[in-house]
Coordinates of C-alpha atoms in Angstrom, one line a residue:
X90 CA -47.7 111.0 -62.3
X91 CA -49.1 114.5 -62.4
X92 CA -50.6 116.4 -59.5
X93 CA -54.1 115.6 -58.3
X94 CA -55.2 119.1 -59.1
X95 CA -53.8 122.5 -59.9
X96 CA -54.1 123.1 -56.2
X97 CA -51.2 120.8 -55.5
X98 CA -48.9 123.2 -57.3
X99 CA -50.3 126.0 -55.1
X100 CA -50.6 124.2 -51.9
X101 CA -49.7 125.7 -48.5
X102 CA -47.2 128.5 -48.3
X103 CA -46.1 128.0 -51.9
X104 CA -49.4 129.4 -53.2
X105 CA -48.6 133.1 -53.5
X106 CA -45.2 132.5 -55.1
X107 CA -46.6 129.9 -57.5
X108 CA -49.5 132.1 -58.6
X109 CA -47.1 135.0 -59.1
X110 CA -44.8 132.8 -61.2
X111 CA -47.7 131.9 -63.4
X112 CA -48.3 135.5 -64.1
X113 CA -44.7 136.6 -64.8
X114 CA -43.1 133.4 -66.1
X115 CA -42.1 133.4 -69.8
X116 CA -40.5 136.8 -70.1
X117 CA -37.6 136.2 -72.5
X118 CA -38.3 132.5 -72.6
X119 CA -36.7 132.2 -76.0
X120 CA -38.8 129.3 -77.1
X121 CA -38.2 128.5 -80.8
X122 CA -41.1 128.8 -83.2
X123 CA -41.7 125.6 -85.2
X124 CA -44.4 123.4 -86.4
X125 CA -46.4 121.8 -83.6
X126 CA -45.2 118.2 -83.3
X127 CA -48.0 115.6 -83.8
X128 CA -47.5 113.8 -80.6
X129 CA -49.7 113.2 -77.6
X130 CA -49.2 111.7 -74.1
X131 CA -51.5 110.1 -71.6
X132 CA -51.0 111.1 -68.0
X133 CA -52.4 109.6 -64.7
X134 CA -53.3 112.1 -62.0
X135 CA -53.3 110.7 -58.5
X136 CA -52.3 111.9 -55.1
X137 CA -48.8 111.2 -53.8
X138 CA -50.2 110.2 -50.4
X139 CA -53.6 109.7 -48.6
X140 CA -54.2 109.5 -44.9
X141 CA -56.7 106.9 -43.7
X142 CA -57.9 107.7 -40.2
X143 CA -57.4 105.0 -37.6
X144 CA -60.4 102.8 -36.7
X145 CA -61.7 103.5 -33.2
X146 CA -61.6 100.7 -30.7
X147 CA -64.4 98.3 -31.4
X148 CA -65.6 100.5 -34.3
X149 CA -65.1 101.1 -38.0
X150 CA -63.0 103.8 -39.6
X151 CA -64.7 106.3 -41.9
X152 CA -64.1 106.2 -45.6
X153 CA -61.9 108.9 -47.1
X154 CA -61.7 110.0 -50.8
X155 CA -59.1 109.0 -53.3
X156 CA -59.7 111.0 -56.5
X157 CA -58.0 109.9 -59.8
X158 CA -58.2 110.8 -63.5
X159 CA -56.5 110.9 -66.9
X160 CA -55.5 113.7 -69.2
X161 CA -53.8 113.9 -72.5
X162 CA -51.5 116.7 -73.8
X163 CA -52.4 117.6 -77.4
X164 CA -55.8 119.2 -78.0
X165 CA -55.4 118.5 -81.7
X166 CA -56.5 114.9 -81.0
X167 CA -59.6 113.5 -79.5
X168 CA -59.0 110.8 -76.9
X169 CA -61.8 108.5 -75.7
X170 CA -62.4 105.3 -73.8
X171 CA -60.0 105.9 -70.9
X172 CA -59.2 102.8 -68.9
X173 CA -57.4 103.3 -65.6
X174 CA -56.2 100.1 -63.8
X175 CA -56.0 100.5 -60.0
X176 CA -54.0 97.9 -58.0
X177 CA -54.8 98.2 -54.3
X178 CA -53.3 94.8 -53.4
X179 CA -50.5 96.7 -51.6
X180 CA -52.9 97.8 -49.0
X181 CA -53.3 94.4 -47.4
X182 CA -53.5 94.7 -43.6
X183 CA -53.6 98.5 -43.8
X184 CA -56.7 99.7 -45.6
X185 CA -59.5 98.7 -47.9
X186 CA -61.0 100.3 -51.0
X187 CA -64.7 100.8 -51.9
X188 CA -65.0 100.8 -55.7
X189 CA -67.5 103.0 -57.6
X190 CA -69.8 101.7 -60.3
X191 CA -67.4 102.8 -63.0
X192 CA -64.8 100.3 -61.8
X193 CA -64.8 96.6 -62.4
X194 CA -62.8 94.7 -59.7
X195 CA -61.3 91.3 -60.2
X196 CA -62.1 88.2 -58.2
X197 CA -59.8 89.3 -55.3
X198 CA -61.5 92.7 -55.1
X199 CA -58.1 94.4 -54.9
X200 CA -57.5 95.2 -58.6
X201 CA -60.0 97.0 -60.8
X202 CA -60.3 98.6 -64.3
X203 CA -62.1 101.9 -64.1
X204 CA -63.8 103.6 -67.1
X205 CA -62.9 107.3 -67.3
X206 CA -64.7 108.0 -70.6
X207 CA -63.5 110.8 -72.8
X208 CA -60.0 112.0 -71.7
X209 CA -59.7 115.8 -71.3
X210 CA -56.8 118.2 -71.6
X211 CA -57.2 119.7 -68.1
X212 CA -57.6 117.5 -65.1
X213 CA -60.8 116.9 -63.3
X214 CA -61.4 113.8 -61.1
X215 CA -63.1 111.0 -63.2
X216 CA -62.7 108.1 -60.7
X217 CA -63.6 108.7 -57.1
X218 CA -62.6 105.8 -54.8
X219 CA -63.0 105.6 -51.1
X220 CA -60.4 104.1 -48.8
X221 CA -60.5 103.4 -45.0
X222 CA -58.1 101.8 -42.5
X223 CA -58.9 98.3 -41.5
X224 CA -59.6 97.3 -37.9
X225 CA -56.4 96.7 -36.1
X226 CA -54.2 98.8 -38.4
X227 CA -52.0 101.0 -36.2
X228 CA -51.2 104.7 -36.6
X229 CA -48.2 104.9 -39.0
X230 CA -49.0 101.7 -40.9
X231 CA -48.6 102.2 -44.7
X232 CA -49.6 100.6 -47.9
X233 CA -49.5 101.5 -51.6
X234 CA -51.8 101.8 -54.6
X235 CA -50.4 101.5 -58.1
X236 CA -51.8 102.5 -61.5
X237 CA -51.6 101.9 -65.3
X238 CA -53.8 103.4 -68.0
X239 CA -54.6 103.3 -71.7
X240 CA -57.0 105.1 -74.0
X241 CA -58.2 105.3 -77.6
X242 CA -56.9 108.2 -79.8
X243 CA -53.7 110.2 -80.4
X244 CA -51.5 110.0 -83.4
X245 CA -51.2 106.2 -83.4
X246 CA -54.8 105.4 -82.4
X247 CA -53.9 104.2 -78.9
X248 CA -52.2 105.9 -75.9
X249 CA -50.7 104.3 -72.8
X250 CA -49.4 106.2 -69.8
X251 CA -45.6 105.9 -69.8
X252 CA -45.1 107.0 -66.2
X253 CA -47.1 106.3 -63.0
X254 CA -46.1 106.7 -59.4
X255 CA -47.7 105.1 -56.4
X256 CA -50.1 106.5 -53.9
X257 CA -49.0 105.9 -50.3
X258 CA -51.9 105.3 -47.9
X259 CA -50.9 106.0 -44.3
X260 CA -53.0 105.3 -41.2
X261 CA -53.1 108.5 -39.1
X262 CA -55.0 110.4 -36.5
X263 CA -55.8 114.1 -36.5
X264 CA -57.4 117.0 -38.3
X265 CA -58.2 116.8 -42.1
X266 CA -59.7 120.0 -43.5
X267 CA -60.8 120.2 -47.1
X268 CA -62.7 122.5 -49.5
X269 CA -64.8 121.4 -52.4
X270 CA -63.5 121.7 -56.0
X271 CA -65.3 124.4 -58.0
X272 CA -66.7 124.1 -61.5
X273 CA -64.9 126.4 -63.9
X274 CA -67.2 129.0 -65.4
X275 CA -67.2 130.7 -68.9
X276 CA -69.1 133.4 -70.6
X277 CA -69.3 135.5 -67.5
X278 CA -70.4 139.1 -68.2
X279 CA -67.9 141.8 -67.1
X280 CA -68.9 144.1 -64.3
X281 CA -70.9 141.3 -62.6
X282 CA -70.4 139.4 -59.4
X283 CA -69.7 135.7 -58.5
X284 CA -70.1 133.8 -55.2
X285 CA -67.1 131.5 -54.4
X286 CA -68.3 128.0 -53.4
X287 CA -66.3 128.0 -50.2
X288 CA -67.0 125.7 -47.3
X289 CA -64.7 123.7 -45.0
X290 CA -65.2 120.1 -44.0
X291 CA -63.2 118.2 -41.4
X292 CA -62.9 114.5 -42.5
X293 CA -60.4 113.8 -39.8
X294 CA -61.1 112.2 -36.4
X295 CA -60.0 115.1 -34.3
X296 CA -61.5 118.6 -33.8
X297 CA -59.9 121.6 -35.6
X298 CA -59.5 124.5 -33.3
X299 CA -59.8 127.3 -35.9
X300 CA -58.5 127.6 -39.5
X301 CA -56.7 130.0 -41.8
X302 CA -57.6 131.0 -45.3
X303 CA -55.4 132.4 -48.1
X304 CA -56.7 133.7 -51.4
X305 CA -55.2 135.0 -54.6
X306 CA -57.1 136.7 -57.5
X307 CA -55.7 137.6 -60.9
X308 CA -55.9 141.0 -62.5
X309 CA -59.5 140.8 -63.8
X310 CA -61.0 139.9 -60.4
X311 CA -61.6 141.9 -57.2
X312 CA -62.3 140.3 -53.8
X313 CA -65.2 142.4 -52.7
X314 CA -66.3 140.7 -49.4
X315 CA -64.4 142.2 -46.5
X316 CA -64.1 140.1 -43.4
X317 CA -62.6 141.7 -40.2
X318 CA -60.6 138.5 -39.7
X319 CA -58.7 139.1 -43.0
X320 CA -55.9 141.3 -44.3
X321 CA -56.1 142.4 -48.0
X322 CA -53.2 143.4 -50.3
X323 CA -53.6 144.7 -53.8
X324 CA -54.5 144.8 -56.5
X325 CA -50.9 145.4 -57.5
X326 CA -51.6 147.7 -60.5
X327 CA -48.0 148.3 -61.3
X328 CA -46.9 144.7 -61.2
X329 CA -48.8 141.5 -61.8
X330 CA -52.1 143.1 -60.8
X331 CA -52.9 140.4 -58.2
X332 CA -54.9 140.7 -55.0
X333 CA -54.0 138.5 -52.1
X334 CA -55.9 137.9 -48.8
X335 CA -55.0 136.1 -45.6
X336 CA -57.5 135.3 -42.9
X337 CA -57.7 133.6 -39.5
X338 CA -61.0 132.3 -38.1
X339 CA -61.4 130.8 -34.6
X340 CA -64.3 128.6 -35.6
X341 CA -64.0 125.0 -34.3
X342 CA -64.8 122.2 -36.7
X343 CA -65.6 118.8 -35.2
X344 CA -64.9 115.5 -37.0
X345 CA -67.4 115.2 -39.9
X346 CA -68.6 118.8 -39.6
X347 CA -68.8 121.4 -42.4
X348 CA -68.6 125.2 -41.8
X349 CA -69.0 128.2 -44.0
X350 CA -67.3 131.6 -43.9
X351 CA -69.2 134.3 -41.9
X352 CA -70.9 135.6 -45.0
X353 CA -70.7 134.6 -48.7
X354 CA -67.4 135.3 -50.4
X355 CA -68.0 137.5 -53.5
X356 CA -65.8 138.3 -56.4
X357 CA -66.2 141.2 -58.8
X358 CA -65.6 140.3 -62.5
X359 CA -64.2 143.6 -63.6
X360 CA -64.5 145.4 -67.0
X361 CA -61.0 144.2 -67.9
X362 CA -61.6 140.5 -67.0
X363 CA -61.0 137.8 -69.6
X364 CA -59.0 134.7 -68.6
X365 CA -58.9 134.8 -64.9
X366 CA -58.2 132.6 -61.9
X367 CA -59.0 132.6 -58.2
X368 CA -56.9 130.4 -55.9
X369 CA -57.8 129.7 -52.3
X370 CA -56.9 127.3 -49.6
X371 CA -57.5 126.3 -45.9
X372 CA -55.2 125.2 -43.1
X373 CA -55.8 124.3 -39.5
X374 CA -54.6 126.9 -37.0
X375 CA -51.9 126.2 -34.4
X376 CA -49.1 123.6 -34.5
X377 CA -51.4 121.1 -36.3
X378 CA -50.5 119.1 -39.4
X379 CA -53.4 118.4 -41.8
X380 CA -53.6 114.7 -42.5
X381 CA -54.2 115.1 -46.2
X382 CA -53.3 118.3 -48.0
X383 CA -54.6 117.2 -51.5
X384 CA -57.9 118.9 -50.9
X385 CA -56.7 122.0 -49.1
X386 CA -56.1 124.1 -52.2
X387 CA -58.4 124.9 -55.1
X388 CA -58.1 126.9 -58.3
X389 CA -61.2 128.4 -60.0
X390 CA -60.9 129.4 -63.6
X391 CA -63.3 132.2 -64.7
X392 CA -63.6 133.2 -68.3
X393 CA -65.3 136.5 -69.0
X394 CA -67.3 137.3 -72.2
X395 CA -64.8 140.0 -73.2
X396 CA -62.3 140.9 -75.8
X397 CA -58.8 142.4 -76.1
X398 CA -57.5 144.1 -79.2
X399 CA -53.9 143.2 -79.8
X400 CA -52.2 145.4 -82.4
X401 CA -48.7 145.8 -83.9
X402 CA -47.2 148.9 -85.6
X403 CA -44.2 149.0 -87.9
X404 CA -41.5 151.5 -88.7
X405 CA -39.6 153.0 -91.6
X406 CA -35.8 153.5 -91.9
X407 CA -33.3 154.4 -94.6
X408 CA -29.6 153.7 -95.1
X409 CA -26.8 152.7 -97.5
X410 CA -25.3 149.3 -98.0
X411 CA -23.2 148.4 -94.9
X412 CA -25.2 150.7 -92.6
X413 CA -26.9 149.6 -89.5
X414 CA -30.2 151.3 -88.9
X415 CA -32.7 151.3 -86.0
X416 CA -36.0 149.7 -86.9
X417 CA -38.5 147.3 -85.4
X418 CA -42.1 147.5 -84.2
X419 CA -44.5 148.2 -81.4
X420 CA -47.1 146.0 -79.7
X421 CA -50.2 147.6 -78.1
X422 CA -53.2 146.1 -76.2
X423 CA -56.1 148.4 -76.9
X424 CA -58.3 146.4 -74.4
X425 CA -60.7 146.6 -72.9
X426 CA -59.6 143.3 -71.4
X427 CA -56.3 142.1 -70.1
X428 CA -55.1 138.8 -71.4
X429 CA -52.9 136.3 -69.6
X430 CA -52.1 132.6 -69.5
X431 CA -53.1 131.8 -66.0
X432 CA -52.9 128.0 -66.5
X433 CA -49.5 127.1 -68.0
X434 CA -47.7 130.4 -67.5
X435 CA -46.7 130.6 -71.2
X436 CA -46.3 134.0 -73.0
X437 CA -49.7 135.3 -74.1
X438 CA -48.5 136.1 -77.6
X439 CA -45.7 135.5 -80.0
X440 CA -44.9 138.3 -82.5
X441 CA -43.2 137.1 -85.8
X442 CA -41.0 139.6 -87.5
X443 CA -39.8 138.9 -91.1
X444 CA -37.1 141.4 -91.8
X445 CA -37.1 143.5 -95.0
X446 CA -35.2 141.9 -97.8
X447 CA -31.5 142.5 -97.8
X448 CA -31.3 143.1 -94.0
X449 CA -30.3 141.1 -91.0
X450 CA -30.5 141.9 -87.3
X451 CA -27.3 142.6 -85.4
X452 CA -29.1 143.4 -82.2
X453 CA -32.6 142.7 -80.8
X454 CA -34.6 142.8 -77.5
X455 CA -33.8 140.0 -75.1
X456 CA -37.3 138.6 -75.6
X457 CA -36.6 138.0 -79.3
X458 CA -34.6 135.2 -81.0
X459 CA -34.0 133.9 -84.5
X460 CA -36.7 131.5 -85.6
X461 CA -37.8 129.2 -88.4
X462 CA -41.2 128.0 -89.5
X463 CA -41.8 125.5 -92.3
X464 CA -42.2 127.3 -95.6
X465 CA -39.9 130.3 -94.6
X466 CA -37.9 131.8 -97.4
X467 CA -34.3 131.2 -96.4
X468 CA -33.3 134.6 -97.9
X469 CA -35.6 136.4 -95.4
X470 CA -34.5 136.6 -91.8
X471 CA -37.2 135.5 -89.4
X472 CA -37.4 136.5 -85.7
X473 CA -39.9 135.7 -83.0
X474 CA -40.6 137.9 -79.9
X475 CA -42.7 137.1 -76.8
X476 CA -44.4 139.2 -74.3
X477 CA -44.8 138.1 -70.6
X478 CA -47.7 135.9 -69.7
X479 CA -50.0 138.9 -69.5
X480 CA -50.9 142.0 -71.5
X481 CA -52.8 144.6 -69.5
X482 CA -55.0 147.2 -71.3
X483 CA -53.0 150.0 -72.7
X484 CA -49.8 148.0 -72.6
X485 CA -47.5 149.6 -75.2
X486 CA -44.1 147.8 -75.8
X487 CA -41.4 148.7 -78.3
X488 CA -39.3 146.0 -79.9
X489 CA -36.2 147.9 -81.3
X490 CA -34.0 146.0 -83.8
X491 CA -30.7 147.1 -85.2
X492 CA -30.8 146.0 -88.9
X493 CA -27.6 145.8 -91.0
X494 CA -28.3 146.6 -94.7
X495 CA -26.4 144.1 -96.7
X496 CA -28.1 144.9 -100.0
X497 CA -30.0 148.0 -100.8
X498 CA -33.5 147.1 -102.0
X499 CA -35.8 150.0 -102.7
X500 CA -39.0 149.7 -100.6
X501 CA -37.7 146.6 -98.9
X502 CA -40.8 145.5 -96.9
X503 CA -40.8 143.2 -94.0
X504 CA -43.8 142.3 -91.9
X505 CA -44.7 141.7 -88.3
X506 CA -47.7 139.6 -87.0
X507 CA -49.0 138.9 -83.6
X508 CA -50.5 135.5 -82.8
X509 CA -51.0 133.1 -79.9
X510 CA -47.9 131.6 -78.4
X511 CA -48.9 128.1 -79.4
X512 CA -49.7 129.1 -83.0
X513 CA -53.5 129.2 -82.7
X514 CA -55.5 132.3 -83.5
X515 CA -56.1 134.9 -80.8
X516 CA -59.7 133.9 -80.2
X517 CA -60.4 136.9 -77.9
X518 CA -59.1 139.4 -80.5
X519 CA -62.0 140.2 -82.7
X520 CA -60.2 142.9 -84.6
X521 CA -57.6 141.1 -86.8
X522 CA -57.0 144.1 -89.1
X523 CA -54.3 145.5 -86.9
X524 CA -52.6 142.1 -86.1
X525 CA -50.1 142.7 -89.0
X526 CA -47.9 145.7 -89.9
X527 CA -45.1 146.5 -92.3
X528 CA -41.5 147.4 -91.5
X529 CA -39.9 149.2 -94.5
X530 CA -36.3 149.9 -95.2
X531 CA -35.4 152.6 -97.8
X532 CA -39.0 153.6 -98.7
X533 CA -39.1 155.4 -102.0
X534 CA -41.8 157.9 -100.9

C-alpha cells in the first residue's frame, strides 16, 4: 500500500527533512543506464489509519472521510477501468461506511467494487468513502478495511495490485484538523503570483485551541505574504534554495468549523521557476494529538511556462600509447530556469560519455560509472554521469576523466550527451544544439 498522498511522506516534523531530501537526493546515485524495462505495476493508495469520532450519548456520530485511489508505475502504458474492491466487513460493531455512487455494494452492504476510471501515474483520490462510529462503540474500539484491485492495461493487458495493507479505523475523541488538497497547476507565467488554497477545518468533536503552520517552497517560489505570527528562513541561495516558514496562530476552531489565515497566502512564481513545489501542513497547538494526520499535510505542484538551456562542452587532449591524459567535459545550465525533480528526487539529468576510440577511463568523478545501453559498440567505453536532483541557472560543473591511451588513433573522437535521467527528452530544453559535444584525443590540428 502506498501513502494516501505525497503529504504522508512530509507529515509532521519530518516535512522539512523530507523536502530537503527530495532536492538533494541522487548525488552520486550510480544508477546504471539501461533500456527501460517494459513492466508496470498497480498500486492501491489508502490511509494506514482513520479515526472515527465517538457517537455522542443519544446521538449520531459525524461521518469522516476515507479517501482511496489507484496508480500505475509506467507512463509508457495506458491503464483504464480501475476496479477497487473495498471490504468493510471488519468494521462490524465499530463503524459503518457510506458508499459513493461510484461503488456497488453487495447484499450485505459491507463489500463494494468501486470504479476508479482511468488510472494515473500520480495519486489523487478517486474514491471518497465516508465512515462513522456506530452508536455504542467505545473510544479505543478498532476495526479494519481491506482492499484488492485490478485494471485494464499494462504489458499483459491486465494489472492486479500485488500488495495491499489494511486501514485501521479507531473510535476516538479529540481534535482533527485538516486542510484541503490543492489542484496542481501548469503553464504558470514566471514573475506572477498565486494564492495558496489554505483553510483549516476541524472535523473532530473537540475544540482546537490554536494551530501551527509549516511551509516549504522550492527554489522557483517565494513566500511573499508576511504574517507577524510566522518566522521565515531562506531562500537558501547557496544550498537547496528552499524557503521555510513556521507559524503559530491562537485562533480557536470549534468542531465542524473552518477558518482561514489572517490574509490570503501568496506565492511569487519567480523568473527562474519551472518545476516547483509548495508543501504545507497544520497541527493543533499544545499537548494535543490530532485524531487523523492523513489530511494535515499537502503538496502543491506548480509548473511554470519556462525553459532551461542544458549544455555540455567537450575537451581535447594529446598523448602517446600508454599515457594517461586528463580529459572530460563540462555541464552548464544557461537558464533562465532552474530544473529539479521535486517529485521522486531523481537526478535531473544523465550525461552519457562515450570515450574516444582507443581510450579507457582509469579515474572519473564519483557521480559517474561505467554504463551500457543496447546497441553500444563494445570497443567504445561508455560512462554515465548524473547531476543532483536540481540544476540552478548558471550552474557550471566539470567532469574530469583520466583516460589511458591504449591505442593511438589520430583524431579519436568521443561524444557526450545530456538527457533526462529516465531516458526521455528534456522537454524544457528548447535549444538542443548544445546538448551534445565532442571529446577528442590526439587531434591532428
